[in-house]
Amino acid sequence: DDAHSLSSIVLSVDIDFKSLEDVGIYIEASVTEYKRMIVVGITGSLDVLGMWNPEKAVFCERQNTTSNNTETWHCSITLQTLSVFQYRFFLAELFEEVDETSDSQTLNILAWESRLKPREFCLIDYLNSTDKHPLTHTKFGIFDDGNFIQRGWLMSNSE
């Protein structure tokens, strides 16, 4: 119906694993009994972001590991709308349990950004902005008015 071209944006987030330990979230890199994958996801108020359902979220890719326990993750989102949308980052582990009968994935949310008011993104501000980095790059759980990180919960998509 509307003919404007789609815009693709890249949102990125720094995750400081040391600061997660302060909240009681421990991530050991060397768990291999299951295929244990740590994932960073972004969910929000758009269809493409899963409408706040973490299992339909967009998963980010690990970009690089800087010194002192910080990793940068990024994901690319194609926007079909110019309207403002809200989003949150979360950190989870993905268990893939494969047996003869099923191939199920369990998403175990380890931590999420718990600020009541989520992050907002306005494409028009972004397109008009000369310095785009602060609009697309954040630190996990850190907002202007404080730190909002909460421990997660278990979800299974086999229910």
PDB file of C-alpha atoms in Angstrom:
ATOM      1  CA  ASP A   1       0.000   0.000   0.000  1.00  0.00           C
ATOM      2  CA  ASP A   2       2.712   2.530   0.718  1.00  0.00           C
ATOM      3  CA  ALA A   3       5.538   2.706  -1.729  1.00  0.00           C
ATOM      4  CA  HIS A   4       8.489   3.899   0.332  1.00  0.00           C
ATOM      5  CA  SER A   5      11.476   1.616   0.153  1.00  0.00           C
ATOM      6  CA  LEU A   6      12.351  -0.605   3.048  1.00  0.00           C
ATOM      7  CA  SER A   7      15.080   0.552   5.360  1.00  0.00           C
ATOM      8  CA  SER A   8      17.545  -1.773   6.931  1.00  0.00           C
ATOM      9  CA  ILE A   9      19.075  -0.765  10.232  1.00  0.00           C
ATOM     10  CA  VAL A  10      21.672  -2.436  12.399  1.00  0.00           C
ATOM     11  CA  LEU A  11      21.168  -2.331  16.147  1.00  0.00           C
ATOM     12  CA  SER A  12      24.083  -3.305  18.356  1.00  0.00           C
ATOM     13  CA  VAL A  13      24.563  -3.862  22.059  1.00  0.00           C
ATOM     14  CA  ASP A  14      27.554  -4.233  24.370  1.00  0.00           C
ATOM     15  CA  ILE A  15      27.198  -6.939  26.975  1.00  0.00           C
ATOM     16  CA  ASP A  16      29.436  -6.750  30.009  1.00  0.00           C
ATOM     17  CA  PHE A  17      29.465 -10.236  31.492  1.00  0.00           C
ATOM     18  CA  LYS A  18      31.179  -9.002  34.647  1.00  0.00           C
ATOM     19  CA  SER A  19      28.307  -6.657  35.412  1.00  0.00           C
ATOM     20  CA  LEU A  20      25.863  -9.498  34.800  1.00  0.00           C
ATOM     21  CA  GLU A  21      27.588 -11.430  37.564  1.00  0.00           C
ATOM     22  CA  ASP A  22      26.691  -8.600  39.934  1.00  0.00           C
ATOM     23  CA  VAL A  23      23.046  -9.446  39.257  1.00  0.00           C
ATOM     24  CA  GLY A  24      23.715 -13.142  39.774  1.00  0.00           C
ATOM     25  CA  ILE A  25      23.852 -14.165  36.118  1.00  0.00           C
ATOM     26  CA  TYR A  26      26.775 -16.449  35.417  1.00  0.00           C
ATOM     27  CA  ILE A  27      27.642 -17.620  31.958  1.00  0.00           C
ATOM     28  CA  GLU A  28      30.196 -20.349  31.655  1.00  0.00           C
ATOM     29  CA  ALA A  29      31.674 -20.605  28.227  1.00  0.00           C
ATOM     30  CA  SER A  30      32.596 -24.254  28.425  1.00  0.00           C
ATOM     31  CA  VAL A  31      29.358 -26.171  28.780  1.00  0.00           C
ATOM     32  CA  THR A  32      29.242 -28.714  25.997  1.00  0.00           C
ATOM     33  CA  GLU A  33      27.032 -31.584  27.195  1.00  0.00           C
ATOM     34  CA  TYR A  34      24.153 -30.083  25.267  1.00  0.00           C
ATOM     35  CA  LYS A  35      24.685 -27.831  22.353  1.00  0.00           C
ATOM     36  CA  ARG A  36      24.451 -24.878  24.660  1.00  0.00           C
ATOM     37  CA  MET A  37      24.363 -21.666  22.734  1.00  0.00           C
ATOM     38  CA  ILE A  38      24.333 -18.238  24.248  1.00  0.00           C
ATOM     39  CA  VAL A  39      22.238 -15.918  22.130  1.00  0.00           C
ATOM     40  CA  VAL A  40      21.379 -12.258  22.284  1.00  0.00           C
ATOM     41  CA  GLY A  41      17.944 -11.390  21.044  1.00  0.00           C
ATOM     42  CA  ILE A  42      15.890  -8.325  20.406  1.00  0.00           C
ATOM     43  CA  THR A  43      12.136  -8.311  20.697  1.00  0.00           C
ATOM     44  CA  GLY A  44       9.682  -5.477  20.439  1.00  0.00           C
ATOM     45  CA  SER A  45       6.543  -3.918  19.109  1.00  0.00           C
ATOM     46  CA  LEU A  46       6.970  -4.918  15.453  1.00  0.00           C
ATOM     47  CA  ASP A  47       6.036  -8.153  13.700  1.00  0.00           C
ATOM     48  CA  VAL A  48       9.629  -8.542  12.591  1.00  0.00           C
ATOM     49  CA  LEU A  49      10.666  -8.357  16.270  1.00  0.00           C
ATOM     50  CA  GLY A  50       8.129 -10.935  17.366  1.00  0.00           C
ATOM     51  CA  MET A  51       5.628  -8.607  19.051  1.00  0.00           C
ATOM     52  CA  TRP A  52       7.339  -9.060  22.461  1.00  0.00           C
ATOM     53  CA  ASN A  53       7.483 -12.852  22.144  1.00  0.00           C
ATOM     54  CA  PRO A  54      11.144 -13.816  22.701  1.00  0.00           C
ATOM     55  CA  GLU A  55      10.729 -17.006  20.712  1.00  0.00           C
ATOM     56  CA  LYS A  56       9.923 -14.948  17.631  1.00  0.00           C
ATOM     57  CA  ALA A  57      12.666 -12.449  18.334  1.00  0.00           C
ATOM     58  CA  VAL A  58      15.516 -11.498  16.047  1.00  0.00           C
ATOM     59  CA  PHE A  59      18.758 -13.072  17.195  1.00  0.00           C
ATOM     60  CA  CYS A  60      21.951 -11.072  16.985  1.00  0.00           C
ATOM     61  CA  GLU A  61      25.389 -12.148  15.865  1.00  0.00           C
ATOM     62  CA  ARG A  62      28.479 -11.813  17.995  1.00  0.00           C
ATOM     63  CA  GLN A  63      30.518  -9.067  16.427  1.00  0.00           C
ATOM     64  CA  ASN A  64      33.613  -9.047  18.560  1.00  0.00           C
ATOM     65  CA  THR A  65      34.886  -9.562  22.046  1.00  0.00           C
ATOM     66  CA  THR A  66      36.637  -6.538  23.441  1.00  0.00           C
ATOM     67  CA  SER A  67      38.841  -6.701  26.482  1.00  0.00           C
ATOM     68  CA  ASN A  68      37.447  -6.976  30.012  1.00  0.00           C
ATOM     69  CA  ASN A  69      34.575  -9.394  29.486  1.00  0.00           C
ATOM     70  CA  THR A  70      32.586  -7.245  27.082  1.00  0.00           C
ATOM     71  CA  GLU A  71      31.124  -8.537  23.837  1.00  0.00           C
ATOM     72  CA  THR A  72      29.392  -6.585  21.103  1.00  0.00           C
ATOM     73  CA  TRP A  73      26.438  -8.219  19.352  1.00  0.00           C
ATOM     74  CA  HIS A  74      24.565  -6.793  16.405  1.00  0.00           C
ATOM     75  CA  CYS A  75      21.559  -7.591  14.303  1.00  0.00           C
ATOM     76  CA  SER A  76      20.103  -6.212  11.152  1.00  0.00           C
ATOM     77  CA  ILE A  77      16.414  -5.408  10.942  1.00  0.00           C
ATOM     78  CA  THR A  78      14.448  -4.520   7.851  1.00  0.00           C
ATOM     79  CA  LEU A  79      11.813  -1.956   8.703  1.00  0.00           C
ATOM     80  CA  GLN A  80       8.564  -1.862   6.792  1.00  0.00           C
ATOM     81  CA  THR A  81       7.295   1.152   8.663  1.00  0.00           C
ATOM     82  CA  LEU A  82       8.317   4.692   9.459  1.00  0.00           C
ATOM     83  CA  SER A  83       6.537   4.687  12.776  1.00  0.00           C
ATOM     84  CA  VAL A  84       8.352   4.638  16.096  1.00  0.00           C
ATOM     85  CA  PHE A  85       8.788   1.215  17.664  1.00  0.00           C
ATOM     86  CA  GLN A  86       9.829  -0.089  21.066  1.00  0.00           C
ATOM     87  CA  TYR A  87      12.277  -2.884  21.767  1.00  0.00           C
ATOM     88  CA  ARG A  88      14.302  -4.670  24.429  1.00  0.00           C
ATOM     89  CA  PHE A  89      17.424  -6.769  24.318  1.00  0.00           C
ATOM     90  CA  PHE A  90      17.643 -10.070  26.141  1.00  0.00           C
ATOM     91  CA  LEU A  91      20.295 -12.684  26.737  1.00  0.00           C
ATOM     92  CA  ALA A  92      19.356 -16.330  26.547  1.00  0.00           C
ATOM     93  CA  GLU A  93      20.646 -19.786  25.988  1.00  0.00           C
ATOM     94  CA  LEU A  94      19.256 -22.068  23.360  1.00  0.00           C
ATOM     95  CA  PHE A  95      19.086 -25.757  24.131  1.00  0.00           C
ATOM     96  CA  GLU A  96      18.626 -28.016  21.168  1.00  0.00           C
ATOM     97  CA  GLU A  97      17.437 -31.386  22.268  1.00  0.00           C
ATOM     98  CA  VAL A  98      17.404 -33.813  19.408  1.00  0.00           C
ATOM     99  CA  ASP A  99      16.114 -37.348  19.770  1.00  0.00           C
ATOM    100  CA  GLU A 100      14.291 -39.845  17.567  1.00  0.00           C
ATOM    101  CA  THR A 101      10.862 -38.348  18.104  1.00  0.00           C
ATOM    102  CA  SER A 102      11.417 -34.618  18.216  1.00  0.00           C
ATOM    103  CA  ASP A 103      13.784 -31.805  17.555  1.00  0.00           C
ATOM    104  CA  SER A 104      12.832 -29.223  20.111  1.00  0.00           C
ATOM    105  CA  GLN A 105      14.465 -25.997  21.105  1.00  0.00           C
ATOM    106  CA  THR A 106      14.156 -24.518  24.529  1.00  0.00           C
ATOM    107  CA  LEU A 107      14.874 -20.851  25.010  1.00  0.00           C
ATOM    108  CA  ASN A 108      16.104 -20.122  28.493  1.00  0.00           C
ATOM    109  CA  ILE A 109      16.086 -16.379  29.134  1.00  0.00           C
ATOM    110  CA  LEU A 110      19.073 -15.525  31.321  1.00  0.00           C
ATOM    111  CA  ALA A 111      18.671 -11.773  31.515  1.00  0.00           C
ATOM    112  CA  TRP A 112      16.545  -9.074  29.984  1.00  0.00           C
ATOM    113  CA  GLU A 113      16.271  -5.319  29.994  1.00  0.00           C
ATOM    114  CA  SER A 114      13.591  -4.762  32.581  1.00  0.00           C
ATOM    115  CA  ARG A 115      13.019  -1.028  32.415  1.00  0.00           C
ATOM    116  CA  LEU A 116       9.276  -0.456  32.303  1.00  0.00           C
ATOM    117  CA  LYS A 117       9.621   1.938  29.406  1.00  0.00           C
ATOM    118  CA  PRO A 118      11.447   0.033  26.661  1.00  0.00           C
ATOM    119  CA  ARG A 119      13.950   1.441  24.204  1.00  0.00           C
ATOM    120  CA  GLU A 120      12.482   3.405  21.328  1.00  0.00           C
ATOM    121  CA  PHE A 121      13.632   3.805  17.771  1.00  0.00           C
ATOM    122  CA  CYS A 122      12.429   6.450  15.376  1.00  0.00           C
ATOM    123  CA  LEU A 123      13.513   5.855  11.798  1.00  0.00           C
ATOM    124  CA  ILE A 124      12.869   9.449  10.766  1.00  0.00           C
ATOM    125  CA  ASP A 125      15.122  10.793  13.536  1.00  0.00           C
ATOM    126  CA  TYR A 126      17.706   8.226  12.492  1.00  0.00           C
ATOM    127  CA  LEU A 127      17.594   9.166   8.809  1.00  0.00           C
ATOM    128  CA  ASN A 128      17.862  12.850   9.670  1.00  0.00           C
ATOM    129  CA  SER A 129      20.650  12.387  12.177  1.00  0.00           C
ATOM    130  CA  THR A 130      24.289  12.998  11.336  1.00  0.00           C
ATOM    131  CA  ASP A 131      25.594  10.941  14.267  1.00  0.00           C
ATOM    132  CA  LYS A 132      23.701   7.678  13.968  1.00  0.00           C
ATOM    133  CA  HIS A 133      25.823   5.561  16.324  1.00  0.00           C
ATOM    134  CA  PRO A 134      24.163   6.611  19.626  1.00  0.00           C
ATOM    135  CA  LEU A 135      20.758   5.874  18.103  1.00  0.00           C
ATOM    136  CA  THR A 136      21.637   2.289  17.238  1.00  0.00           C
ATOM    137  CA  HIS A 137      24.289   1.259  19.762  1.00  0.00           C
ATOM    138  CA  THR A 138      23.580   0.634  23.434  1.00  0.00           C
ATOM    139  CA  LYS A 139      24.942  -1.087  26.498  1.00  0.00           C
ATOM    140  CA  PHE A 140      22.855  -3.981  27.753  1.00  0.00           C
ATOM    141  CA  GLY A 141      20.520  -2.936  30.553  1.00  0.00           C
ATOM    142  CA  ILE A 142      21.949   0.560  30.821  1.00  0.00           C
ATOM    143  CA  PHE A 143      19.637   3.521  30.288  1.00  0.00           C
ATOM    144  CA  ASP A 144      19.953   7.243  30.941  1.00  0.00           C
ATOM    145  CA  ASP A 145      18.127   6.848  34.228  1.00  0.00           C
ATOM    146  CA  GLY A 146      19.871   3.780  35.578  1.00  0.00           C
ATOM    147  CA  ASN A 147      20.580   0.100  35.125  1.00  0.00           C
ATOM    148  CA  PHE A 148      17.687  -2.236  34.458  1.00  0.00           C
ATOM    149  CA  ILE A 149      18.684  -5.875  34.230  1.00  0.00           C
ATOM    150  CA  GLN A 150      16.548  -8.662  35.529  1.00  0.00           C
ATOM    151  CA  ARG A 151      17.181 -12.353  35.650  1.00  0.00           C
ATOM    152  CA  GLY A 152      15.223 -14.413  33.214  1.00  0.00           C
ATOM    153  CA  TRP A 153      12.876 -17.335  33.074  1.00  0.00           C
ATOM    154  CA  LEU A 154      12.478 -20.577  31.163  1.00  0.00           C
ATOM    155  CA  MET A 155      10.446 -20.844  28.002  1.00  0.00           C
ATOM    156  CA  SER A 156       9.883 -23.822  25.802  1.00  0.00           C
ATOM    157  CA  ASN A 157       8.386 -23.705  22.352  1.00  0.00           C
ATOM    158  CA  SER A 158       7.203 -27.298  22.556  1.00  0.00           C
ATOM    159  CA  GLU A 159       4.261 -26.362  24.780  1.00  0.00           C
TER     160      GLU A 159
END
